[in-house]
Amino acid sequence: MPSETVLYELTDHGVAILTLNNPERRNALSSETLAALERLLAQLANDSDVRVVVIRSHGPVFSSGHDLNELVNGDAEDYATVFAACTRVMEAIRLLPKPVIAQVQGLATAAGCQLVATCDIAVAADTAAFATPGVQIGLFCTTPGVAVARSVMPKKAMEMLLTGRAISAQEALEFGLISRIAPPGDLEEEVMTLAMQISSTSAHTLALGKAAFYQQIEMDRPAAYQFAGQVMVDNLLADDAKEGISAFLEKRPPVWTT
Amino acid sequence: MPSETVLYELTDHGVAILTLNNPERRNALSSETLAALERLLAQLANDSDVRVVVIRSHGPVFSSGHDLNELVNGDAEDYATVFAACTRVMEAIRLLPKPVIAQVQGLATAAGCQLVATCDIAVAADTAAFATPGVQIGLFCTTPGVAVARSVMPKKAMEMLLTGRAISAQEALEFGLISRIAPPGDLEEEVMTLAMQISSTSAHTLALGKAAFYQQIEMDRPAAYQFAGQVMVDNLLADDAKEGISAFLEKRPPVWTT
Amino acid sequence: MPSETVLYELTDHGVAILTLNNPERRNALSSETLAALERLLAQLANDSDVRVVVIRSHGPVFSSGHDLNELVNGDAEDYATVFAACTRVMEAIRLLPKPVIAQVQGLATAAGCQLVATCDIAVAADTAAFATPGVQIGLFCTTPGVAVARSVMPKKAMEMLLTGRAISAQEALEFGLISRIAPPGDLEEEVMTLAMQISSTSAHTLALGKAAFYQQIEMDRPAAYQFAGQVMVDNLLADDAKEGISAFLEKRPPVWTT
């Protein structure tokens, strides 16, 4: 079942590019688009040729969030289905054993802003903007708030959520919602350079490190240290760490097995 | 039982204004003032004419925190009574089903800084300053630290708490302690514009969204998503979301029922 | 058992200075160095002449983290021993009943960056830099990530961890990883002024306040308030708070008993 709303390509360097391709609908995260993302992310998770993932979109809007046509005239079960699908995509990104970079060329609102907040790294054009405007249509951005509140300090999140105000890329950078900004003309190159830098490191190390990071931040500090210490030991016993440390000590480039 | 230390007025737009009015005592949060705030907040919670709350103060100091005269020559029970009263006010703000904006015209110290950190949004004059100086009088600002540590990163909080240094409004904005700054002459207008913008949205949506935000940030991420998804469904089934989304799709202004 | 890799001195003002003194090995946190730090921190904890601790180092590198020679050719038990020793030092700093200031003159990487993140306050030369570069040698900086993720927002931490990029002192300040920056020539004076300011306050108050801060940030907000309120009562019943508040009300300098 091919989807035209999400395009997929894989570069020579193992960079998988998912492109939201429904600019007429402002790249809304419709059920069709969410299903396509879920299916593609599951596929990427198991594809050893894929080392890092970029999520970007076509058109002036990165993503406007849920398709509002799916949020009227339904019943509780219908709506629960929509939010469950969205959460599965967000969690698939978070749990994917490869880094995911959001490349944000334009406005990201509501669940579109949630998508940016959920990616491991986000690079935005300095002309991009970010908002959680649901309050203005009577639908508070509560699920986007789960991701936003875990990316920026509460006062910043609360101002966004209570007013719906769009913040600039510069503000988003200062708040912690995104990782870097670039001139629009340099955005793609900046993202690809970053993606290739990451793709040149050990896939096993990235998978183990990403998973451990998000697990330990949910723990209290002593538990986090106990867990993280065991992860370090496991990491050291893997071939790529042996190779990487040996190469470093021998002042030669490493040759990864993953 | 009227109190002269906290004034109350309600604007035509549903903006409730609480004004700390004891500038001679640097707007200390005395037991009398805390009791007045607690009583007024309980009243506002149940007043459907009130859509948003502003806390501000008269005089050069926003609030100097606890009245130190109440923190000498007492016993454990006396002191516990004071801190319980203060916590009840802070929690009443946090749990109030309406947004609360701090309008900070001057110095906010100790529990006064805690009050700013506790409000959902804080707008400060660019001449305002913020401190948790208890360490300098042998009384570490531990309760203010509960709110400050949930507003700014730990290194920022710890420097404030261990040194008692007053930070500028600009620093407070960068740290995340406050939401916006304005020239002193524009502060009131900035706050009222913001308050009226928020008061023009659905009261039900604001109540549901504010409560859900603070509940989900205490959960681990998967639990937060499960909870938030259910909140979104409940929100969608309410009249104001139906009206808001329909109005948006029909390109007309919404008419809220709450 | 004296160690030459960590020097110790105590100033007249109760400022204990621990100096990493192995610049040839980039002040690596070898097992020998970790053992010396653990032993010295245990000694400082119980020395009532010590009011505040500074951790600094000699040479161009603050600390490069673990000694990689200890992380090759070992087995799981060997490696677990290394990370357990490192965690004990980090936790000893966190649990030390005296404030700890990192004075960072140069590059701090991996567990060296973790050390900076762990101190209560960190002051860096504006020429210093910070990185968690383990990913580049196949060993993800998972344990440093425990401290870094509790100092900066997740997108900032993740970019550091996934790319290994060194961030400048200015970025580290903005992210929240450090507390202040200073020109290299002013760094020591800035730190000593800060240390003496802190050492002039009550040791009992500092101990109680530091411990309570890190305990309450691990609790949910209502539990944190209940705990913090009790800490305030205990603080008020101690001699130094009685003296400090009385002195303040009587407009005279306090005379601490601790």
Coordinates of C-alpha atoms in Angstrom, one line a residue, chain A:
Chain A
M1 CA 0.0 0.0 0.0
P2 CA 2.1 2.9 -1.2
S3 CA 1.3 6.3 0.2
E4 CA 1.8 9.5 -1.7
T5 CA 1.7 11.6 1.5
V6 CA 5.0 10.4 2.7
L7 CA 7.9 9.9 0.3
Y8 CA 10.9 7.8 1.2
E9 CA 14.5 7.7 -0.1
L10 CA 17.7 6.3 1.2
T11 CA 21.0 8.0 0.4
D12 CA 24.4 6.3 -0.2
H13 CA 25.4 7.2 3.3
G14 CA 22.6 5.4 5.0
V15 CA 20.5 8.5 5.5
A16 CA 16.8 7.7 5.2
I17 CA 14.7 10.7 4.2
L18 CA 11.0 10.8 5.0
T19 CA 9.3 13.7 3.2
L20 CA 5.8 14.8 4.1
N21 CA 4.4 15.5 0.7
N22 CA 0.9 16.9 1.1
P23 CA 1.6 20.6 1.0
E24 CA -2.0 21.4 -0.2
R25 CA -3.2 20.1 3.1
R26 CA -0.3 21.8 5.0
N27 CA 1.2 18.4 5.5
A28 CA -1.5 17.5 8.1
L29 CA -0.9 14.4 10.1
S30 CA -4.0 12.7 8.8
S31 CA -4.7 9.1 9.6
E32 CA -3.4 8.2 6.2
T33 CA -0.1 10.1 6.9
L34 CA 0.3 8.7 10.4
A35 CA -0.2 5.2 9.1
A36 CA 2.4 5.7 6.4
L37 CA 4.8 7.1 8.9
E38 CA 4.2 4.2 11.3
R39 CA 4.7 1.7 8.5
L40 CA 7.9 3.4 7.3
L41 CA 9.4 3.8 10.7
A42 CA 8.8 0.1 11.4
Q43 CA 10.6 -0.7 8.2
L44 CA 13.5 1.6 8.9
A45 CA 14.0 0.1 12.4
N46 CA 14.8 -3.2 10.9
D47 CA 16.8 -2.0 7.8
S48 CA 20.5 -2.3 8.6
D49 CA 21.3 0.0 5.7
V50 CA 19.6 2.8 7.5
R51 CA 21.9 4.6 9.9
V52 CA 20.0 7.9 10.6
V53 CA 16.6 9.3 9.6
V54 CA 15.6 12.7 8.4
I55 CA 12.0 13.9 8.6
R56 CA 11.3 16.9 6.4
S57 CA 8.4 18.2 4.2
H58 CA 7.5 19.9 1.0
G59 CA 5.9 23.3 0.8
P60 CA 5.8 26.3 3.0
V61 CA 4.4 24.5 6.1
F62 CA 6.3 21.8 7.9
S63 CA 3.2 20.3 9.3
S64 CA -0.1 21.7 10.7
G65 CA -0.8 18.8 12.9
H66 CA -3.9 16.7 13.0
D67 CA -6.4 16.8 10.1
L68 CA -9.3 18.8 11.7
N69 CA -11.8 17.1 9.4
E70 CA -11.0 13.9 11.4
L71 CA -11.8 15.7 14.7
V72 CA -15.4 16.7 14.0
N73 CA -18.6 14.6 13.9
G74 CA -16.9 11.6 15.4
D75 CA -17.4 9.7 18.7
A76 CA -15.0 9.0 21.5
E77 CA -13.8 5.8 19.9
D78 CA -13.0 7.6 16.6
Y79 CA -11.1 10.3 18.3
A80 CA -9.2 7.8 20.6
T81 CA -8.1 6.0 17.4
V82 CA -6.7 9.2 16.0
F83 CA -4.7 10.1 19.1
A84 CA -3.5 6.5 19.6
A85 CA -2.1 6.5 16.0
C86 CA -0.3 9.8 16.6
T87 CA 1.2 8.6 19.9
R88 CA 2.4 5.4 18.2
V89 CA 4.2 7.5 15.6
M90 CA 5.8 9.8 18.2
E91 CA 6.8 6.8 20.3
A92 CA 8.2 5.0 17.2
I93 CA 10.5 8.0 16.6
R94 CA 11.6 8.0 20.2
L95 CA 12.1 4.3 20.4
L96 CA 13.7 3.9 16.9
P97 CA 17.2 2.5 17.3
K98 CA 18.6 5.2 15.0
P99 CA 18.8 9.0 15.5
V100 CA 16.0 11.0 13.9
I101 CA 16.6 14.6 12.7
A102 CA 13.7 17.0 12.0
Q103 CA 14.5 19.4 9.1
V104 CA 12.0 22.2 9.6
Q105 CA 11.6 24.6 6.7
G106 CA 8.4 26.3 7.7
L107 CA 5.6 26.6 10.2
A108 CA 5.2 23.6 12.6
T109 CA 2.0 23.7 14.6
A110 CA 0.1 21.5 17.1
A111 CA 1.0 17.8 16.4
G112 CA 3.5 19.2 13.8
C113 CA 5.3 21.0 16.6
Q114 CA 5.0 17.8 18.7
L115 CA 6.7 16.0 15.8
V116 CA 9.6 18.4 15.9
A117 CA 9.9 18.2 19.7
T118 CA 9.9 14.4 19.5
C119 CA 12.8 14.0 17.1
D120 CA 16.2 13.6 18.7
I121 CA 17.7 16.6 16.9
A122 CA 15.8 19.4 15.1
V123 CA 17.4 21.9 12.6
A124 CA 15.2 24.7 11.4
A125 CA 15.3 27.4 8.8
D126 CA 15.7 30.7 10.6
T127 CA 12.4 31.7 9.0
A128 CA 10.5 28.7 10.6
A129 CA 8.0 29.2 13.4
F130 CA 6.4 27.0 16.0
A131 CA 3.0 27.1 17.7
T132 CA 0.6 25.0 19.8
P133 CA -2.5 27.0 18.8
G134 CA -5.3 24.6 19.7
V135 CA -6.6 26.8 22.5
Q136 CA -7.8 29.2 19.8
I137 CA -10.2 26.6 18.4
G138 CA -11.3 25.2 21.7
L139 CA -9.0 22.2 21.5
F140 CA -6.0 22.6 23.9
C141 CA -2.8 21.1 22.6
T142 CA -2.5 18.6 25.4
T143 CA -0.8 15.8 23.5
P144 CA 1.6 18.2 21.8
G145 CA 2.2 19.5 25.3
V146 CA 3.6 16.1 26.4
A147 CA 6.5 16.5 23.9
V148 CA 6.9 20.3 24.2
A149 CA 7.0 20.2 28.0
R150 CA 9.8 17.7 27.8
S151 CA 11.7 20.0 25.5
V152 CA 11.4 23.5 27.0
M153 CA 11.0 25.0 30.4
P154 CA 7.4 25.0 31.8
K155 CA 6.9 28.8 31.6
K156 CA 7.8 28.7 27.9
A157 CA 5.6 25.7 27.2
M158 CA 2.7 27.3 29.1
E159 CA 2.9 30.6 27.3
M160 CA 2.8 28.7 24.0
L161 CA -0.1 26.5 25.1
L162 CA -2.2 29.2 26.8
T163 CA -1.8 31.8 24.0
G164 CA -1.2 29.8 20.9
R165 CA 1.4 32.4 19.9
A166 CA 3.9 31.3 17.2
I167 CA 7.5 31.5 18.4
S168 CA 10.3 32.2 16.0
A169 CA 13.1 29.8 15.2
Q170 CA 15.4 31.9 17.2
E171 CA 13.1 31.7 20.3
A172 CA 12.7 28.0 19.7
L173 CA 16.5 27.6 19.7
E174 CA 16.8 29.6 22.9
F175 CA 14.0 27.7 24.6
G176 CA 15.5 24.3 23.7
L177 CA 12.7 23.2 21.3
I178 CA 15.2 22.9 18.4
S179 CA 18.9 22.2 18.2
R180 CA 20.2 24.5 15.4
I181 CA 19.0 27.1 12.9
A182 CA 20.3 27.8 9.4
P183 CA 19.5 30.2 6.6
P184 CA 16.7 28.6 4.5
G185 CA 19.1 28.1 1.6
D186 CA 21.6 26.2 3.8
L187 CA 19.1 24.1 5.7
E188 CA 19.2 21.0 3.6
E189 CA 23.0 21.0 3.5
E190 CA 23.3 21.6 7.2
V191 CA 21.0 18.7 7.9
M192 CA 22.8 16.3 5.5
T193 CA 26.2 17.2 6.8
L194 CA 24.9 16.5 10.3
A195 CA 23.3 13.3 9.2
M196 CA 26.4 12.0 7.5
Q197 CA 28.5 12.9 10.5
I198 CA 26.2 10.8 12.7
S199 CA 26.0 8.0 10.1
S200 CA 29.8 7.7 10.1
T201 CA 29.7 6.4 13.7
S202 CA 28.9 2.9 14.9
A203 CA 25.2 2.0 14.5
H204 CA 25.3 -0.3 17.5
T205 CA 26.7 2.5 19.7
L206 CA 24.0 4.9 18.4
A207 CA 21.2 2.5 19.1
L208 CA 22.4 1.6 22.5
G209 CA 23.1 5.2 23.5
K210 CA 19.9 6.7 22.2
A211 CA 17.8 4.0 24.0
A212 CA 19.7 4.4 27.2
F213 CA 19.4 8.2 27.2
Y214 CA 15.7 8.2 27.1
Q215 CA 15.4 5.4 29.6
Q216 CA 17.6 7.0 32.2
I217 CA 16.0 10.5 32.0
E218 CA 12.8 8.9 33.4
M219 CA 14.6 7.5 36.4
D220 CA 15.7 9.1 39.7
R221 CA 19.4 10.0 39.6
P222 CA 20.8 7.0 41.7
A223 CA 18.8 4.5 39.6
A224 CA 19.9 6.3 36.4
Y225 CA 23.5 5.9 37.4
Q226 CA 23.1 2.2 38.2
F227 CA 21.4 1.6 34.9
A228 CA 23.9 3.8 32.9
G229 CA 26.9 2.1 34.5
Q230 CA 25.6 -1.3 33.3
V231 CA 25.0 0.1 29.8
M232 CA 28.6 1.4 29.7
V233 CA 29.8 -2.1 30.5
D234 CA 27.7 -3.7 27.8
N235 CA 28.8 -1.0 25.4
L236 CA 32.5 -1.7 26.2
L237 CA 32.1 -5.5 25.6
A238 CA 30.7 -4.9 22.0
D239 CA 33.0 -5.1 19.0
D240 CA 32.6 -1.5 17.9
A241 CA 33.8 0.0 21.3
K242 CA 36.8 -2.3 21.3
E243 CA 37.6 -1.2 17.8
G244 CA 36.9 2.4 18.4
I245 CA 39.0 2.7 21.6
S246 CA 41.8 0.7 20.1
A247 CA 41.8 2.8 17.0
F248 CA 41.9 5.9 19.1
L249 CA 44.8 4.7 21.2
E250 CA 46.6 3.6 18.1
K251 CA 45.9 6.9 16.4
R252 CA 44.2 5.3 13.4
P253 CA 40.6 5.6 12.0
P254 CA 38.1 3.0 13.3
V255 CA 36.5 0.4 11.1
W256 CA 33.0 -0.3 12.5
T257 CA 31.3 -3.7 12.2
T258 CA 27.8 -2.1 12.6

